[in-house]
Amino acid sequence: MVSIIIPVFNSAGFLSRCLDSVLNQTFKNIEVVIIDDGSVDESGKICKGYAEKDARCKVYHQENQGASISRKNGIARATGEWLTFVDSDDIVEDDYIERLFNAIQEKGVRIAACDQVMHVEGTTVSIDKAASVILLDEANLHQRFFHYQFWGFWGKIYHRSVFEDVHFPTYTINEDYVVMAQLFSKYQQMAYVPIGLYHYMVHAVSLSHQPLSLRMFDEYYNKRWVVDFYRAHRPQYMKNAEAQLAETCIKLTKPTESTEFRTEQNVVRQFLRSHILRFLFNPYLAASLKFMALKRCL
């Protein structure tokens, strides 16, 4: 069985479309584990309706804890040997699970990923599905990872054993990055289906497209955690992680007229100043970003 885990928070406008896409899979041995993360809109009602119509849907309600903890709780509730994650405002192709599961079997690995298709709400995209499965080795996998590929929980299938002893952060921005860093450090091969089977919907309320807010500083703490993790477990990739952290520090210390974020920006700026030499000599940080890091220290 494959368990499809879907964290839901105030997604009433998109949820039915998402659930329809996962219930229409060509791979039939599935369960849909829906974690209602304290929604205050009609999401809970929609989830209940689907569970009443389709026995494969199981709905669990909790107080709002964020997507990371919702996924962790979803894993605990899931009964499938294999797990996949879909965000409640996204959709998947009808052969999404079949393709990923076949890739797992073909390459004999515990994780498989596909491409994502990013498109604006209301548009349609044509998918070319003629492609062969690729086995990514450690070097290729990490090279792609540190170029912002495969960061999301979504668009992958996992054997449930890979999540044993994995830290799920409570900070809510870039939480996927924290978990995937751990998984790719333990499992250094992944099957890759270079087909856009997962549709990442871009719309006005996407969290990743919100302006600066206090929550955005969660990204800083998650990326610091990843640097510490690589330092302890995979030091050969620590400088890659430090370059990612430097980019976040630069972004979060961008000058602003608002005083609302002054305390948080001062914390990040002080960290940037105390580590500026490491960042300046980091071979994975672009020269233009090194210059910006120096400016932010002033």
PDB file of C-alpha atoms in Angstrom:
ATOM      1  CA  MET A   1       0.000   0.000   0.000  1.00  0.00           C
ATOM      2  CA  VAL A   2       0.998   3.595  -0.648  1.00  0.00           C
ATOM      3  CA  SER A   3      -0.159   6.186   1.881  1.00  0.00           C
ATOM      4  CA  ILE A   4      -0.707   9.676   0.498  1.00  0.00           C
ATOM      5  CA  ILE A   5      -0.261  12.206   3.316  1.00  0.00           C
ATOM      6  CA  ILE A   6      -1.871  15.616   2.871  1.00  0.00           C
ATOM      7  CA  PRO A   7      -1.480  18.399   5.466  1.00  0.00           C
ATOM      8  CA  VAL A   8      -4.433  20.793   5.234  1.00  0.00           C
ATOM      9  CA  PHE A   9      -4.706  24.313   6.586  1.00  0.00           C
ATOM     10  CA  ASN A  10      -7.398  26.688   5.304  1.00  0.00           C
ATOM     11  CA  SER A  11      -7.295  25.191   1.799  1.00  0.00           C
ATOM     12  CA  ALA A  12     -11.024  25.133   1.054  1.00  0.00           C
ATOM     13  CA  GLY A  13     -10.605  26.853  -2.298  1.00  0.00           C
ATOM     14  CA  PHE A  14      -8.196  24.213  -3.645  1.00  0.00           C
ATOM     15  CA  LEU A  15      -8.764  21.083  -1.573  1.00  0.00           C
ATOM     16  CA  SER A  16     -11.359  19.277  -3.711  1.00  0.00           C
ATOM     17  CA  ARG A  17      -9.188  19.593  -6.803  1.00  0.00           C
ATOM     18  CA  CYS A  18      -6.233  18.138  -4.881  1.00  0.00           C
ATOM     19  CA  LEU A  19      -8.199  15.229  -3.394  1.00  0.00           C
ATOM     20  CA  ASP A  20      -9.779  14.386  -6.739  1.00  0.00           C
ATOM     21  CA  SER A  21      -6.336  14.125  -8.324  1.00  0.00           C
ATOM     22  CA  VAL A  22      -4.974  11.718  -5.680  1.00  0.00           C
ATOM     23  CA  LEU A  23      -8.111   9.562  -5.606  1.00  0.00           C
ATOM     24  CA  ASN A  24      -7.970   9.196  -9.401  1.00  0.00           C
ATOM     25  CA  GLN A  25      -4.619   7.393  -9.378  1.00  0.00           C
ATOM     26  CA  THR A  26      -4.003   4.487 -11.743  1.00  0.00           C
ATOM     27  CA  PHE A  27      -2.212   2.807  -8.815  1.00  0.00           C
ATOM     28  CA  LYS A  28      -5.221   1.663  -6.790  1.00  0.00           C
ATOM     29  CA  ASN A  29      -3.778   0.293  -3.527  1.00  0.00           C
ATOM     30  CA  ILE A  30      -3.708   3.625  -1.706  1.00  0.00           C
ATOM     31  CA  GLU A  31      -4.942   5.354   1.401  1.00  0.00           C
ATOM     32  CA  VAL A  32      -5.254   9.114   1.754  1.00  0.00           C
ATOM     33  CA  VAL A  33      -4.232  10.391   5.193  1.00  0.00           C
ATOM     34  CA  ILE A  34      -5.551  13.927   5.626  1.00  0.00           C
ATOM     35  CA  ILE A  35      -4.232  15.967   8.559  1.00  0.00           C
ATOM     36  CA  ASP A  36      -6.491  18.952   9.188  1.00  0.00           C
ATOM     37  CA  ASP A  37      -4.071  21.325  10.890  1.00  0.00           C
ATOM     38  CA  GLY A  38      -6.565  23.493  12.770  1.00  0.00           C
ATOM     39  CA  SER A  39      -8.330  24.920   9.711  1.00  0.00           C
ATOM     40  CA  VAL A  40     -10.907  27.622  10.430  1.00  0.00           C
ATOM     41  CA  ASP A  41     -12.458  27.708   6.950  1.00  0.00           C
ATOM     42  CA  GLU A  42     -14.527  24.994   5.227  1.00  0.00           C
ATOM     43  CA  SER A  43     -11.550  22.619   4.864  1.00  0.00           C
ATOM     44  CA  GLY A  44     -12.615  20.361   7.724  1.00  0.00           C
ATOM     45  CA  LYS A  45     -16.098  19.995   6.262  1.00  0.00           C
ATOM     46  CA  ILE A  46     -14.683  19.161   2.831  1.00  0.00           C
ATOM     47  CA  CYS A  47     -12.368  16.525   4.340  1.00  0.00           C
ATOM     48  CA  LYS A  48     -15.275  14.951   6.207  1.00  0.00           C
ATOM     49  CA  GLY A  49     -17.311  14.809   3.015  1.00  0.00           C
ATOM     50  CA  TYR A  50     -14.577  12.954   1.125  1.00  0.00           C
ATOM     51  CA  ALA A  51     -14.073  10.495   3.996  1.00  0.00           C
ATOM     52  CA  GLU A  52     -17.803   9.730   3.962  1.00  0.00           C
ATOM     53  CA  LYS A  53     -17.778   9.110   0.202  1.00  0.00           C
ATOM     54  CA  ASP A  54     -14.500   7.178  -0.111  1.00  0.00           C
ATOM     55  CA  ALA A  55     -13.238   4.694   2.498  1.00  0.00           C
ATOM     56  CA  ARG A  56      -9.659   5.268   1.350  1.00  0.00           C
ATOM     57  CA  CYS A  57      -9.750   8.747   2.946  1.00  0.00           C
ATOM     58  CA  LYS A  58      -8.898   9.020   6.629  1.00  0.00           C
ATOM     59  CA  VAL A  59      -9.181  12.413   8.305  1.00  0.00           C
ATOM     60  CA  TYR A  60      -7.455  13.502  11.519  1.00  0.00           C
ATOM     61  CA  HIS A  61      -7.909  16.879  13.174  1.00  0.00           C
ATOM     62  CA  GLN A  62      -5.335  18.677  15.321  1.00  0.00           C
ATOM     63  CA  GLU A  63      -4.569  22.113  16.652  1.00  0.00           C
ATOM     64  CA  ASN A  64      -2.470  24.197  14.276  1.00  0.00           C
ATOM     65  CA  GLN A  65       1.156  23.017  14.414  1.00  0.00           C
ATOM     66  CA  GLY A  66       2.448  23.688  10.908  1.00  0.00           C
ATOM     67  CA  ALA A  67       3.073  21.495   7.881  1.00  0.00           C
ATOM     68  CA  SER A  68       6.196  19.788   9.237  1.00  0.00           C
ATOM     69  CA  ILE A  69       4.537  18.400  12.356  1.00  0.00           C
ATOM     70  CA  SER A  70       1.408  17.607  10.348  1.00  0.00           C
ATOM     71  CA  ARG A  71       3.491  15.413   8.051  1.00  0.00           C
ATOM     72  CA  LYS A  72       5.161  13.757  11.033  1.00  0.00           C
ATOM     73  CA  ASN A  73       1.752  13.004  12.521  1.00  0.00           C
ATOM     74  CA  GLY A  74       0.585  11.770   9.132  1.00  0.00           C
ATOM     75  CA  ILE A  75       3.449   9.276   9.006  1.00  0.00           C
ATOM     76  CA  ALA A  76       2.436   7.986  12.439  1.00  0.00           C
ATOM     77  CA  ARG A  77      -1.166   7.526  11.243  1.00  0.00           C
ATOM     78  CA  ALA A  78      -0.311   5.979   7.855  1.00  0.00           C
ATOM     79  CA  THR A  79      -0.461   2.204   7.423  1.00  0.00           C
ATOM     80  CA  GLY A  80       1.211   1.910   4.014  1.00  0.00           C
ATOM     81  CA  GLU A  81       4.707   0.527   3.482  1.00  0.00           C
ATOM     82  CA  TRP A  82       5.329   3.412   1.069  1.00  0.00           C
ATOM     83  CA  LEU A  83       4.601   7.093   1.659  1.00  0.00           C
ATOM     84  CA  THR A  84       4.125  10.130  -0.532  1.00  0.00           C
ATOM     85  CA  PHE A  85       3.161  13.710   0.323  1.00  0.00           C
ATOM     86  CA  VAL A  86       0.952  16.133  -1.564  1.00  0.00           C
ATOM     87  CA  ASP A  87       0.317  19.734  -0.532  1.00  0.00           C
ATOM     88  CA  SER A  88      -3.369  20.571  -0.299  1.00  0.00           C
ATOM     89  CA  ASP A  89      -3.242  23.297  -2.972  1.00  0.00           C
ATOM     90  CA  ASP A  90      -1.367  21.168  -5.530  1.00  0.00           C
ATOM     91  CA  ILE A  91      -2.389  18.367  -7.894  1.00  0.00           C
ATOM     92  CA  VAL A  92      -0.723  15.274  -9.353  1.00  0.00           C
ATOM     93  CA  GLU A  93      -0.968  13.414 -12.642  1.00  0.00           C
ATOM     94  CA  ASP A  94      -3.128  10.300 -12.531  1.00  0.00           C
ATOM     95  CA  ASP A  95      -0.062   8.042 -12.983  1.00  0.00           C
ATOM     96  CA  TYR A  96       2.029   9.929 -10.387  1.00  0.00           C
ATOM     97  CA  ILE A  97       2.220   7.057  -7.894  1.00  0.00           C
ATOM     98  CA  GLU A  98       2.436   4.315 -10.518  1.00  0.00           C
ATOM     99  CA  ARG A  99       5.436   5.942 -12.184  1.00  0.00           C
ATOM    100  CA  LEU A 100       7.258   6.589  -8.902  1.00  0.00           C
ATOM    101  CA  PHE A 101       6.526   3.132  -7.504  1.00  0.00           C
ATOM    102  CA  ASN A 102       7.763   1.480 -10.705  1.00  0.00           C
ATOM    103  CA  ALA A 103      10.952   3.588 -10.512  1.00  0.00           C
ATOM    104  CA  ILE A 104      11.547   2.359  -6.954  1.00  0.00           C
ATOM    105  CA  GLN A 105      11.159  -1.238  -8.073  1.00  0.00           C
ATOM    106  CA  GLU A 106      13.319  -0.788 -11.170  1.00  0.00           C
ATOM    107  CA  LYS A 107      16.281   0.788  -9.365  1.00  0.00           C
ATOM    108  CA  GLY A 108      15.986  -1.015  -6.026  1.00  0.00           C
ATOM    109  CA  VAL A 109      16.130   2.136  -3.877  1.00  0.00           C
ATOM    110  CA  ARG A 110      14.047   3.608  -1.040  1.00  0.00           C
ATOM    111  CA  ILE A 111      13.324   7.041  -2.502  1.00  0.00           C
ATOM    112  CA  ALA A 112      12.149   8.113  -5.962  1.00  0.00           C
ATOM    113  CA  ALA A 113      11.379  11.617  -7.218  1.00  0.00           C
ATOM    114  CA  CYS A 114       9.777  13.185 -10.263  1.00  0.00           C
ATOM    115  CA  ASP A 115       9.894  16.662 -11.756  1.00  0.00           C
ATOM    116  CA  GLN A 116       7.486  19.367 -10.710  1.00  0.00           C
ATOM    117  CA  VAL A 117       5.557  21.639 -13.025  1.00  0.00           C
ATOM    118  CA  MET A 118       5.093  25.159 -11.707  1.00  0.00           C
ATOM    119  CA  HIS A 119       2.220  27.030 -13.275  1.00  0.00           C
ATOM    120  CA  VAL A 120      -0.081  29.880 -12.508  1.00  0.00           C
ATOM    121  CA  GLU A 121      -3.596  29.200 -11.290  1.00  0.00           C
ATOM    122  CA  GLY A 122      -6.005  28.659 -14.189  1.00  0.00           C
ATOM    123  CA  THR A 123      -3.435  27.610 -16.790  1.00  0.00           C
ATOM    124  CA  THR A 124      -2.972  24.159 -18.314  1.00  0.00           C
ATOM    125  CA  VAL A 125       0.297  22.391 -19.020  1.00  0.00           C
ATOM    126  CA  SER A 126       1.083  19.633 -21.514  1.00  0.00           C
ATOM    127  CA  ILE A 127       3.282  16.856 -20.087  1.00  0.00           C
ATOM    128  CA  ASP A 128       5.661  14.768 -22.209  1.00  0.00           C
ATOM    129  CA  LYS A 129       5.787  11.405 -20.447  1.00  0.00           C
ATOM    130  CA  ALA A 130       8.343   9.713 -22.691  1.00  0.00           C
ATOM    131  CA  ALA A 131      11.397   9.486 -20.414  1.00  0.00           C
ATOM    132  CA  SER A 132      13.478   6.791 -18.748  1.00  0.00           C
ATOM    133  CA  VAL A 133      14.183   6.428 -15.043  1.00  0.00           C
ATOM    134  CA  ILE A 134      17.607   7.715 -13.942  1.00  0.00           C
ATOM    135  CA  LEU A 135      19.565   6.525 -10.904  1.00  0.00           C
ATOM    136  CA  LEU A 136      21.188   9.504  -9.172  1.00  0.00           C
ATOM    137  CA  ASP A 137      24.331   8.645  -7.233  1.00  0.00           C
ATOM    138  CA  GLU A 138      25.607  10.542  -4.199  1.00  0.00           C
ATOM    139  CA  ALA A 139      27.616  13.182  -6.061  1.00  0.00           C
ATOM    140  CA  ASN A 140      24.879  13.937  -8.596  1.00  0.00           C
ATOM    141  CA  LEU A 141      22.147  13.923  -5.965  1.00  0.00           C
ATOM    142  CA  HIS A 142      23.914  16.372  -3.671  1.00  0.00           C
ATOM    143  CA  GLN A 143      24.964  18.613  -6.533  1.00  0.00           C
ATOM    144  CA  ARG A 144      21.315  18.961  -7.524  1.00  0.00           C
ATOM    145  CA  PHE A 145      20.184  19.311  -3.926  1.00  0.00           C
ATOM    146  CA  PHE A 146      22.445  22.270  -3.271  1.00  0.00           C
ATOM    147  CA  HIS A 147      21.116  23.887  -6.430  1.00  0.00           C
ATOM    148  CA  TYR A 148      17.600  23.905  -4.945  1.00  0.00           C
ATOM    149  CA  GLN A 149      16.368  20.658  -6.459  1.00  0.00           C
ATOM    150  CA  PHE A 150      14.434  17.982  -4.552  1.00  0.00           C
ATOM    151  CA  TRP A 151      13.908  20.192  -1.481  1.00  0.00           C
ATOM    152  CA  GLY A 152      10.188  19.493  -1.113  1.00  0.00           C
ATOM    153  CA  PHE A 153       8.554  16.537   0.604  1.00  0.00           C
ATOM    154  CA  TRP A 154       6.210  16.406  -2.353  1.00  0.00           C
ATOM    155  CA  GLY A 155       7.003  14.866  -5.714  1.00  0.00           C
ATOM    156  CA  LYS A 156       8.582  11.780  -4.148  1.00  0.00           C
ATOM    157  CA  ILE A 157       7.785   8.349  -2.814  1.00  0.00           C
ATOM    158  CA  TYR A 158       9.583   6.920   0.218  1.00  0.00           C
ATOM    159  CA  HIS A 159       9.830   3.641   2.049  1.00  0.00           C
ATOM    160  CA  ARG A 160       8.451   4.447   5.481  1.00  0.00           C
ATOM    161  CA  SER A 161      11.658   3.190   7.182  1.00  0.00           C
ATOM    162  CA  VAL A 162      13.614   6.215   5.893  1.00  0.00           C
ATOM    163  CA  PHE A 163      11.854   8.446   8.441  1.00  0.00           C
ATOM    164  CA  GLU A 164      13.115   6.565  11.470  1.00  0.00           C
ATOM    165  CA  ASP A 165      15.120   8.866  13.778  1.00  0.00           C
ATOM    166  CA  VAL A 166      14.555  11.880  11.537  1.00  0.00           C
ATOM    167  CA  HIS A 167      14.192  15.329  13.100  1.00  0.00           C
ATOM    168  CA  PHE A 168      11.092  17.262  12.058  1.00  0.00           C
ATOM    169  CA  PRO A 169      11.532  20.972  12.862  1.00  0.00           C
ATOM    170  CA  THR A 170       8.896  23.138  14.490  1.00  0.00           C
ATOM    171  CA  TYR A 171      10.105  26.185  12.545  1.00  0.00           C
ATOM    172  CA  THR A 172       7.806  26.438   9.562  1.00  0.00           C
ATOM    173  CA  ILE A 173       9.833  27.908   6.676  1.00  0.00           C
ATOM    174  CA  ASN A 174      12.168  25.605   4.701  1.00  0.00           C
ATOM    175  CA  GLU A 175      11.219  22.755   7.015  1.00  0.00           C
ATOM    176  CA  ASP A 176      11.357  20.388   4.019  1.00  0.00           C
ATOM    177  CA  TYR A 177      15.025  21.272   3.530  1.00  0.00           C
ATOM    178  CA  VAL A 178      15.820  20.132   7.080  1.00  0.00           C
ATOM    179  CA  VAL A 179      14.287  16.692   6.554  1.00  0.00           C
ATOM    180  CA  MET A 180      15.594  16.125   3.026  1.00  0.00           C
ATOM    181  CA  ALA A 181      19.142  16.993   4.139  1.00  0.00           C
ATOM    182  CA  GLN A 182      18.920  14.181   6.661  1.00  0.00           C
ATOM    183  CA  LEU A 183      17.411  11.694   4.197  1.00  0.00           C
ATOM    184  CA  PHE A 184      19.946  12.356   1.444  1.00  0.00           C
ATOM    185  CA  SER A 185      22.750  11.999   3.967  1.00  0.00           C
ATOM    186  CA  LYS A 186      21.538   8.525   4.938  1.00  0.00           C
ATOM    187  CA  TYR A 187      20.317   7.317   1.533  1.00  0.00           C
ATOM    188  CA  GLN A 188      22.738   8.430  -1.135  1.00  0.00           C
ATOM    189  CA  GLN A 189      20.951   7.044  -4.176  1.00  0.00           C
ATOM    190  CA  MET A 190      17.580   8.043  -5.566  1.00  0.00           C
ATOM    191  CA  ALA A 191      15.540   7.017  -8.584  1.00  0.00           C
ATOM    192  CA  TYR A 192      14.571  10.026 -10.676  1.00  0.00           C
ATOM    193  CA  VAL A 193      11.688  10.202 -13.136  1.00  0.00           C
ATOM    194  CA  PRO A 194      12.356  13.333 -15.263  1.00  0.00           C
ATOM    195  CA  ILE A 195       8.663  13.944 -15.949  1.00  0.00           C
ATOM    196  CA  GLY A 196       6.477  16.684 -14.493  1.00  0.00           C
ATOM    197  CA  LEU A 197       4.066  14.453 -12.600  1.00  0.00           C
ATOM    198  CA  TYR A 198       3.582  16.897  -9.718  1.00  0.00           C
ATOM    199  CA  HIS A 199       1.866  20.240 -10.318  1.00  0.00           C
ATOM    200  CA  TYR A 200       2.964  22.996  -7.962  1.00  0.00           C
ATOM    201  CA  MET A 201       0.272  25.632  -8.191  1.00  0.00           C
ATOM    202  CA  VAL A 202       1.451  29.228  -7.949  1.00  0.00           C
ATOM    203  CA  HIS A 203      -1.174  31.592  -6.584  1.00  0.00           C
ATOM    204  CA  ALA A 204      -1.452  34.721  -4.486  1.00  0.00           C
ATOM    205  CA  VAL A 205      -1.701  32.980  -1.113  1.00  0.00           C
ATOM    206  CA  SER A 206       1.259  30.625  -1.545  1.00  0.00           C
ATOM    207  CA  LEU A 207       3.382  30.885   1.588  1.00  0.00           C
ATOM    208  CA  SER A 208       6.566  31.017  -0.469  1.00  0.00           C
ATOM    209  CA  HIS A 209       5.299  34.181  -2.205  1.00  0.00           C
ATOM    210  CA  GLN A 210       4.392  36.180   0.885  1.00  0.00           C
ATOM    211  CA  PRO A 211       6.236  39.435   1.784  1.00  0.00           C
ATOM    212  CA  LEU A 212       8.636  39.591   4.731  1.00  0.00           C
ATOM    213  CA  SER A 213       7.034  38.568   8.009  1.00  0.00           C
ATOM    214  CA  LEU A 214       8.155  37.352  11.415  1.00  0.00           C
ATOM    215  CA  ARG A 215       7.595  33.758  10.275  1.00  0.00           C
ATOM    216  CA  MET A 216      10.092  34.209   7.462  1.00  0.00           C
ATOM    217  CA  PHE A 217      12.875  34.255  10.051  1.00  0.00           C
ATOM    218  CA  ASP A 218      12.144  30.565  10.705  1.00  0.00           C
ATOM    219  CA  GLU A 219      14.172  29.930   7.545  1.00  0.00           C
ATOM    220  CA  TYR A 220      17.296  31.255   9.285  1.00  0.00           C
ATOM    221  CA  TYR A 221      16.961  28.830  12.199  1.00  0.00           C
ATOM    222  CA  ASN A 222      16.228  25.849   9.962  1.00  0.00           C
ATOM    223  CA  LYS A 223      19.239  26.548   7.780  1.00  0.00           C
ATOM    224  CA  ARG A 224      21.460  26.951  10.824  1.00  0.00           C
ATOM    225  CA  TRP A 225      20.255  23.540  11.994  1.00  0.00           C
ATOM    226  CA  VAL A 226      21.225  22.014   8.650  1.00  0.00           C
ATOM    227  CA  VAL A 227      24.730  23.522   8.828  1.00  0.00           C
ATOM    228  CA  ASP A 228      25.198  22.001  12.288  1.00  0.00           C
ATOM    229  CA  PHE A 229      23.872  18.681  11.013  1.00  0.00           C
ATOM    230  CA  TYR A 230      26.351  18.540   8.135  1.00  0.00           C
ATOM    231  CA  ARG A 231      29.187  19.604  10.419  1.00  0.00           C
ATOM    232  CA  ALA A 232      28.458  16.615  12.655  1.00  0.00           C
ATOM    233  CA  HIS A 233      27.472  13.985  10.087  1.00  0.00           C
ATOM    234  CA  ARG A 234      28.599  14.907   6.555  1.00  0.00           C
ATOM    235  CA  PRO A 235      31.325  17.570   6.868  1.00  0.00           C
ATOM    236  CA  GLN A 236      32.194  17.354   3.172  1.00  0.00           C
ATOM    237  CA  TYR A 237      28.919  19.196   2.459  1.00  0.00           C
ATOM    238  CA  MET A 238      29.088  21.734   5.271  1.00  0.00           C
ATOM    239  CA  LYS A 239      30.333  24.571   3.050  1.00  0.00           C
ATOM    240  CA  ASN A 240      27.447  23.956   0.636  1.00  0.00           C
ATOM    241  CA  ALA A 241      25.022  24.322   3.527  1.00  0.00           C
ATOM    242  CA  GLU A 242      26.829  27.423   4.779  1.00  0.00           C
ATOM    243  CA  ALA A 243      26.418  29.046   1.380  1.00  0.00           C
ATOM    244  CA  GLN A 244      22.663  28.398   1.589  1.00  0.00           C
ATOM    245  CA  LEU A 245      22.616  29.943   5.062  1.00  0.00           C
ATOM    246  CA  ALA A 246      24.522  33.006   3.864  1.00  0.00           C
ATOM    247  CA  GLU A 247      21.930  33.595   1.136  1.00  0.00           C
ATOM    248  CA  THR A 248      19.173  33.494   3.749  1.00  0.00           C
ATOM    249  CA  CYS A 249      21.031  35.929   6.014  1.00  0.00           C
ATOM    250  CA  ILE A 250      21.418  38.350   3.122  1.00  0.00           C
ATOM    251  CA  LYS A 251      17.750  38.081   2.211  1.00  0.00           C
ATOM    252  CA  LEU A 252      16.477  38.593   5.753  1.00  0.00           C
ATOM    253  CA  THR A 253      18.689  41.609   6.471  1.00  0.00           C
ATOM    254  CA  LYS A 254      17.575  43.569   3.435  1.00  0.00           C
ATOM    255  CA  PRO A 255      16.989  47.187   4.500  1.00  0.00           C
ATOM    256  CA  THR A 256      13.365  48.004   5.220  1.00  0.00           C
ATOM    257  CA  GLU A 257      11.457  51.025   6.463  1.00  0.00           C
ATOM    258  CA  SER A 258       9.537  48.859   8.920  1.00  0.00           C
ATOM    259  CA  THR A 259      10.728  48.569  12.521  1.00  0.00           C
ATOM    260  CA  GLU A 260       8.618  45.446  13.077  1.00  0.00           C
ATOM    261  CA  PHE A 261      11.472  43.092  12.223  1.00  0.00           C
ATOM    262  CA  ARG A 262      14.340  45.051  13.751  1.00  0.00           C
ATOM    263  CA  THR A 263      15.039  42.625  16.601  1.00  0.00           C
ATOM    264  CA  GLU A 264      15.052  39.573  14.322  1.00  0.00           C
ATOM    265  CA  GLN A 265      17.139  41.335  11.690  1.00  0.00           C
ATOM    266  CA  ASN A 266      19.705  42.337  14.314  1.00  0.00           C
ATOM    267  CA  VAL A 267      20.053  38.698  15.392  1.00  0.00           C
ATOM    268  CA  VAL A 268      20.678  37.588  11.805  1.00  0.00           C
ATOM    269  CA  ARG A 269      22.966  40.534  11.071  1.00  0.00           C
ATOM    270  CA  GLN A 270      25.097  39.777  14.130  1.00  0.00           C
ATOM    271  CA  PHE A 271      25.439  36.163  12.997  1.00  0.00           C
ATOM    272  CA  LEU A 272      26.415  37.346   9.527  1.00  0.00           C
ATOM    273  CA  ARG A 273      29.081  39.641  10.961  1.00  0.00           C
ATOM    274  CA  SER A 274      30.547  36.949  13.203  1.00  0.00           C
ATOM    275  CA  HIS A 275      30.817  34.502  10.284  1.00  0.00           C
ATOM    276  CA  ILE A 276      31.662  36.877   7.462  1.00  0.00           C
ATOM    277  CA  LEU A 277      35.167  35.487   6.878  1.00  0.00           C
ATOM    278  CA  ARG A 278      33.794  31.960   6.460  1.00  0.00           C
ATOM    279  CA  PHE A 279      31.255  33.241   3.961  1.00  0.00           C
ATOM    280  CA  LEU A 280      33.801  35.325   2.033  1.00  0.00           C
ATOM    281  CA  PHE A 281      36.058  32.300   1.589  1.00  0.00           C
ATOM    282  CA  ASN A 282      33.223  29.907   0.771  1.00  0.00           C
ATOM    283  CA  PRO A 283      33.756  28.554  -2.773  1.00  0.00           C
ATOM    284  CA  TYR A 284      30.038  27.851  -3.225  1.00  0.00           C
ATOM    285  CA  LEU A 285      28.848  31.411  -2.579  1.00  0.00           C
ATOM    286  CA  ALA A 286      28.714  33.663  -5.642  1.00  0.00           C
ATOM    287  CA  ALA A 287      30.950  36.748  -5.669  1.00  0.00           C
ATOM    288  CA  SER A 288      27.938  39.031  -5.957  1.00  0.00           C
ATOM    289  CA  LEU A 289      26.466  37.510  -2.807  1.00  0.00           C
ATOM    290  CA  LYS A 290      29.749  37.892  -0.948  1.00  0.00           C
ATOM    291  CA  PHE A 291      29.667  41.589  -1.790  1.00  0.00           C
ATOM    292  CA  MET A 292      26.080  41.840  -0.567  1.00  0.00           C
ATOM    293  CA  ALA A 293      27.009  40.012   2.653  1.00  0.00           C
ATOM    294  CA  LEU A 294      29.696  42.615   3.317  1.00  0.00           C
ATOM    295  CA  LYS A 295      27.201  45.422   2.748  1.00  0.00           C
ATOM    296  CA  ARG A 296      24.733  43.846   5.181  1.00  0.00           C
ATOM    297  CA  CYS A 297      27.438  43.821   7.864  1.00  0.00           C
ATOM    298  CA  LEU A 298      27.781  47.609   7.803  1.00  0.00           C
TER     299      LEU A 298
END
